[in-house]
Structure formats: C-alpha cells, structure tokens
mmCIF file of C-alpha atoms in Angstrom:
data_model
loop_
_atom_site.group_PDB
_atom_site.id
_atom_site.type_symbol
_atom_site.label_atom_id
_atom_site.label_comp_id
_atom_site.label_asym_id
_atom_site.label_seq_id
_atom_site.Cartn_x
_atom_site.Cartn_y
_atom_site.Cartn_z
ATOM 1 C CA MET K 1 -21.712 -33.618 59.239
ATOM 2 C CA ASN K 2 -19.529 -36.566 58.234
ATOM 3 C CA SER K 3 -18.120 -38.338 61.297
ATOM 4 C CA LYS K 4 -14.689 -38.589 59.683
ATOM 5 C CA THR K 5 -14.218 -34.872 59.226
ATOM 6 C CA THR K 6 -14.515 -31.955 61.588
ATOM 7 C CA THR K 7 -15.239 -28.272 61.157
ATOM 8 C CA ASP K 8 -12.283 -26.024 61.695
ATOM 9 C CA THR K 9 -12.375 -23.566 64.550
ATOM 10 C CA GLN K 10 -13.056 -20.603 62.277
ATOM 11 C CA GLY K 11 -15.989 -22.254 60.484
ATOM 12 C CA LYS K 12 -14.354 -22.158 57.053
ATOM 13 C CA GLY K 13 -14.998 -25.783 56.103
ATOM 14 C CA THR K 14 -13.762 -29.227 56.937
ATOM 15 C CA VAL K 15 -10.319 -30.553 57.787
ATOM 16 C CA ALA K 16 -8.808 -33.956 57.082
ATOM 17 C CA PRO K 17 -8.927 -36.779 59.611
ATOM 18 C CA SER K 18 -6.633 -36.336 62.561
ATOM 19 C CA ARG K 19 -2.943 -36.971 62.203
ATOM 20 C CA ARG K 20 -3.253 -39.769 64.732
ATOM 21 C CA ALA K 21 -5.853 -41.594 62.623
ATOM 22 C CA VAL K 22 -3.633 -41.333 59.555
ATOM 23 C CA LEU K 23 -0.649 -42.671 61.498
ATOM 24 C CA VAL K 24 -2.674 -45.572 62.887
ATOM 25 C CA LEU K 25 -3.891 -46.511 59.404
ATOM 26 C CA ALA K 26 -0.384 -46.191 57.957
ATOM 27 C CA GLY K 27 0.997 -48.340 60.769
ATOM 28 C CA ALA K 28 -1.624 -51.009 60.170
ATOM 29 C CA ALA K 29 -0.888 -51.017 56.442
ATOM 30 C CA ALA K 30 2.858 -51.256 57.070
ATOM 31 C CA THR K 31 2.367 -54.128 59.520
ATOM 32 C CA PHE K 32 0.177 -55.994 57.036
ATOM 33 C CA ALA K 33 2.742 -55.493 54.270
ATOM 34 C CA ALA K 34 5.592 -56.630 56.522
ATOM 35 C CA VAL K 35 3.796 -59.780 57.676
ATOM 36 C CA THR K 36 2.712 -60.660 54.140
ATOM 37 C CA GLY K 37 6.198 -59.998 52.774
ATOM 38 C CA TYR K 38 7.822 -62.044 55.537
ATOM 39 C CA ARG K 39 5.564 -65.004 54.783
ATOM 40 C CA LEU K 40 6.379 -64.788 51.095
ATOM 41 C CA LEU K 41 10.094 -64.629 51.821
ATOM 42 C CA THR K 42 10.180 -67.423 54.384
ATOM 43 C CA ARG K 43 7.787 -69.815 52.672
ATOM 44 C CA PRO K 44 9.371 -70.568 49.332
ATOM 45 C CA VAL K 45 7.263 -72.079 46.623
ATOM 46 C CA TYR K 46 8.719 -74.750 44.390
ATOM 47 C CA ASP K 47 7.292 -74.630 40.877
ATOM 48 C CA GLY K 48 8.030 -78.290 40.164
ATOM 49 C CA GLY K 49 6.214 -81.415 41.276
ATOM 50 C CA HIS K 50 4.905 -82.119 44.758
ATOM 51 C CA LEU K 51 4.069 -85.311 46.613
ATOM 52 C CA SER K 52 1.930 -85.928 49.663
ATOM 53 C CA VAL K 53 3.644 -87.819 52.457
ATOM 54 C CA GLU K 54 1.516 -90.884 51.674
ATOM 55 C CA ALA K 55 2.495 -90.821 47.988
ATOM 56 C CA ALA K 56 6.154 -90.297 48.907
ATOM 57 C CA HIS K 57 6.045 -93.308 51.229
ATOM 58 C CA ARG K 58 4.311 -95.524 48.673
ATOM 59 C CA GLN K 59 6.602 -94.547 45.790
ATOM 60 C CA ALA K 60 9.746 -94.888 47.915
ATOM 61 C CA ALA K 61 8.606 -98.367 48.995
ATOM 62 C CA GLU K 62 8.000 -99.288 45.336
ATOM 63 C CA GLY K 63 11.416 -97.916 44.381
ATOM 64 C CA THR K 64 9.999 -95.484 41.836
ATOM 65 C CA ILE K 65 11.539 -92.465 43.601
ATOM 66 C CA LEU K 66 14.590 -91.793 45.716
ATOM 67 C CA LEU K 67 13.261 -90.218 48.923
ATOM 68 C CA VAL K 68 15.917 -88.031 50.556
ATOM 69 C CA ASP K 69 15.572 -86.661 54.092
ATOM 70 C CA ILE K 70 17.606 -83.431 53.972
ATOM 71 C CA ARG K 71 17.286 -82.535 57.657
ATOM 72 C CA GLN K 72 20.119 -82.471 60.185
ATOM 73 C CA PRO K 73 21.339 -85.469 62.215
ATOM 74 C CA GLU K 74 19.846 -83.973 65.401
ATOM 75 C CA GLU K 75 16.433 -83.980 63.734
ATOM 76 C CA TRP K 76 16.891 -87.539 62.509
ATOM 77 C CA ARG K 77 17.742 -88.621 66.069
ATOM 78 C CA ASP K 78 14.635 -86.866 67.433
ATOM 79 C CA THR K 79 12.048 -88.261 65.016
ATOM 80 C CA GLY K 80 13.686 -91.032 63.037
ATOM 81 C CA ILE K 81 14.030 -91.135 59.259
ATOM 82 C CA PRO K 82 11.098 -91.838 56.944
ATOM 83 C CA GLU K 83 11.007 -95.503 56.014
ATOM 84 C CA HIS K 84 12.784 -96.093 52.671
ATOM 85 C CA ALA K 85 14.413 -92.627 52.807
ATOM 86 C CA ARG K 86 18.079 -91.823 52.417
ATOM 87 C CA PRO K 87 19.333 -89.268 54.982
ATOM 88 C CA ILE K 88 21.652 -86.702 53.402
ATOM 89 C CA ASP K 89 22.204 -83.522 55.420
ATOM 90 C CA MET K 90 21.663 -80.609 53.030
ATOM 91 C CA ARG K 91 24.449 -78.637 54.758
ATOM 92 C CA ARG K 92 27.108 -81.055 53.530
ATOM 93 C CA ASP K 93 29.701 -79.411 51.318
ATOM 94 C CA ASP K 94 29.458 -82.393 48.991
ATOM 95 C CA PHE K 95 25.653 -82.587 48.944
ATOM 96 C CA PRO K 96 25.317 -82.677 45.112
ATOM 97 C CA GLU K 97 27.955 -85.412 44.907
ATOM 98 C CA ALA K 98 26.301 -87.419 47.694
ATOM 99 C CA LEU K 99 22.954 -87.090 45.941
ATOM 100 C CA THR K 100 24.474 -88.161 42.622
ATOM 101 C CA ALA K 101 26.054 -91.174 44.340
ATOM 102 C CA ALA K 102 22.681 -92.107 45.860
ATOM 103 C CA LEU K 103 21.141 -91.887 42.386
ATOM 104 C CA GLY K 104 23.787 -94.056 40.838
ATOM 105 C CA ALA K 105 24.771 -91.122 38.606
ATOM 106 C CA ASP K 106 21.355 -91.117 36.873
ATOM 107 C CA ARG K 107 20.201 -87.514 37.305
ATOM 108 C CA SER K 108 16.908 -88.209 35.549
ATOM 109 C CA ARG K 109 15.661 -90.562 38.308
ATOM 110 C CA PRO K 110 12.890 -88.917 40.370
ATOM 111 C CA ILE K 111 14.108 -87.529 43.696
ATOM 112 C CA ALA K 112 11.687 -86.491 46.437
ATOM 113 C CA LEU K 113 13.019 -84.175 49.143
ATOM 114 C CA ILE K 114 11.565 -84.050 52.640
ATOM 115 C CA CYS K 115 12.484 -81.833 55.598
ATOM 116 C CA ALA K 116 10.626 -80.816 58.759
ATOM 117 C CA ARG K 117 7.959 -78.462 57.362
ATOM 118 C CA GLY K 118 8.630 -78.085 53.644
ATOM 119 C CA VAL K 119 10.619 -74.843 53.728
ATOM 120 C CA ARG K 120 14.100 -76.273 53.191
ATOM 121 C CA SER K 121 12.890 -78.900 50.734
ATOM 122 C CA ALA K 122 11.218 -76.225 48.571
ATOM 123 C CA ARG K 123 14.356 -74.080 48.536
ATOM 124 C CA LEU K 124 16.643 -77.013 47.796
ATOM 125 C CA SER K 125 14.282 -78.368 45.127
ATOM 126 C CA THR K 126 14.592 -75.070 43.269
ATOM 127 C CA LEU K 127 18.389 -75.008 43.617
ATOM 128 C CA LEU K 128 18.808 -78.599 42.458
ATOM 129 C CA THR K 129 16.562 -78.036 39.459
ATOM 130 C CA GLU K 130 18.664 -75.004 38.523
ATOM 131 C CA ALA K 131 21.801 -77.161 38.945
ATOM 132 C CA GLY K 132 20.610 -79.681 36.376
ATOM 133 C CA PHE K 133 18.733 -82.307 38.375
ATOM 134 C CA ASN K 134 15.758 -82.886 36.100
ATOM 135 C CA ASN K 135 13.177 -84.695 38.195
ATOM 136 C CA ILE K 136 12.932 -83.157 41.666
ATOM 137 C CA LEU K 137 9.769 -83.536 43.738
ATOM 138 C CA ASP K 138 9.024 -81.637 46.933
ATOM 139 C CA VAL K 139 7.194 -83.174 49.898
ATOM 140 C CA PRO K 140 5.849 -79.871 51.292
ATOM 141 C CA ALA K 141 4.066 -81.260 54.372
ATOM 142 C CA GLY K 142 7.408 -82.554 55.650
ATOM 143 C CA MET K 143 7.867 -84.649 58.744
ATOM 144 C CA LEU K 144 6.035 -82.306 61.122
ATOM 145 C CA GLY K 145 3.291 -80.894 58.910
ATOM 146 C CA SER K 146 2.799 -77.492 57.331
ATOM 147 C CA ALA K 147 0.199 -75.431 55.509
ATOM 148 C CA ALA K 148 0.370 -78.184 52.870
ATOM 149 C CA GLY K 149 -1.144 -80.665 55.326
ATOM 150 C CA PRO K 150 -0.320 -83.112 58.101
ATOM 151 C CA GLY K 151 3.229 -84.402 58.019
ATOM 152 C CA TRP K 152 4.757 -87.854 57.956
ATOM 153 C CA LEU K 153 4.537 -88.262 61.737
ATOM 154 C CA ALA K 154 0.929 -87.032 62.019
ATOM 155 C CA LYS K 155 -0.045 -89.504 59.296
ATOM 156 C CA ASP K 156 1.620 -92.203 61.415
ATOM 157 C CA LEU K 157 3.828 -93.357 58.555
ATOM 158 C CA PRO K 158 6.731 -95.621 59.522
ATOM 159 C CA VAL K 159 10.134 -94.277 60.499
ATOM 160 C CA THR K 160 13.504 -95.922 60.927
ATOM 161 C CA PRO K 161 15.692 -95.011 63.909
ATOM 162 C CA TYR K 162 18.716 -92.968 62.927
ATOM 163 C CA SER K 163 22.187 -94.379 63.360
ATOM 164 C CA GLU K 164 25.397 -92.489 62.647
ATOM 165 C CA THR K 165 26.257 -94.983 59.902
ATOM 166 C CA ALA K 166 22.992 -94.383 58.005
ATOM 167 C CA GLU K 167 24.254 -91.282 56.235
#
C-alpha cells in the first residue's frame, strides 16, 4: 500500500491524503509565494546601468560622473557622505530641480545614485529615467552593502563628514 494513501474503513479503495496534509502543503506554498513576492516588490531592479562602489568612487574622483547620495541627513550624519558625492535628499519637493542644478542643466551627463542598500537608488533611477534624465547609473551595493556586494563602507572607501551646509 502507498504510504500517502489509506484504505477507507469499508475496504472500498483508497482515499486522498488527509485534510491536514493538504492544508500544511497549501500553507507552505502560500508562505513561499508571499516571501518571494515580497522580495520582488521590495527589491526593485533598475534596467539601466550599474556601477560598483569602487567604480563609482573612481569615476566621481575623475569627474566623469556626478555621484549623488540620495539618503537622508540623519544617514549622512551617521556614516558621512561618499567622497566626491553630492548629497541631495530624495524626499525634497524640488529634487529634480536640485539635480538639474547640480548637473549644470546638462541632463545627458552621467549621474550615479547611491543610498544605503540600493533599494531607493534603484527606484529613483527608474523614476528619473522615465522623467527624461538620460544617463542614470545605480550603485546597488550602496553605503552599507546589499545582495549586489559589499558597500562603500565595507570597501573602506573614503567619506566626508556631513555638514548642514553641504546640501
């Protein structure tokens, strides 16, 4: 006899697995789907270009990109700002205007966005591309590291202390 089926009490054949087993399997499948879906929803993927933290540092130092730290002032105070980066809080109502001013009105200049772990930078990279900024690069490892790799701090790249006048 198959271990997954049982004989009914009247000996007329087999019955399906117990209701409990079906519920356990359904619960496991639902949990897997929820966790997978949550990860897909919370970890946006930017379809444009990406830079490692080392490449972002090197290119910002060379002046070939504008590196923008989009985190909040509290985060800048805690960790500092990446060397050669421009801090512009992404929550600002005038964020596109501030970014345009930092570019010198040249929207074709490459812009690399960095945040803590790459989530906000990926989302904002997509939004800015849709808004007409043509050369957006995401730094998905961020300051603290992510699935994309060790972050700016773990790579021991230089930071500049934040001052209120830096923004």
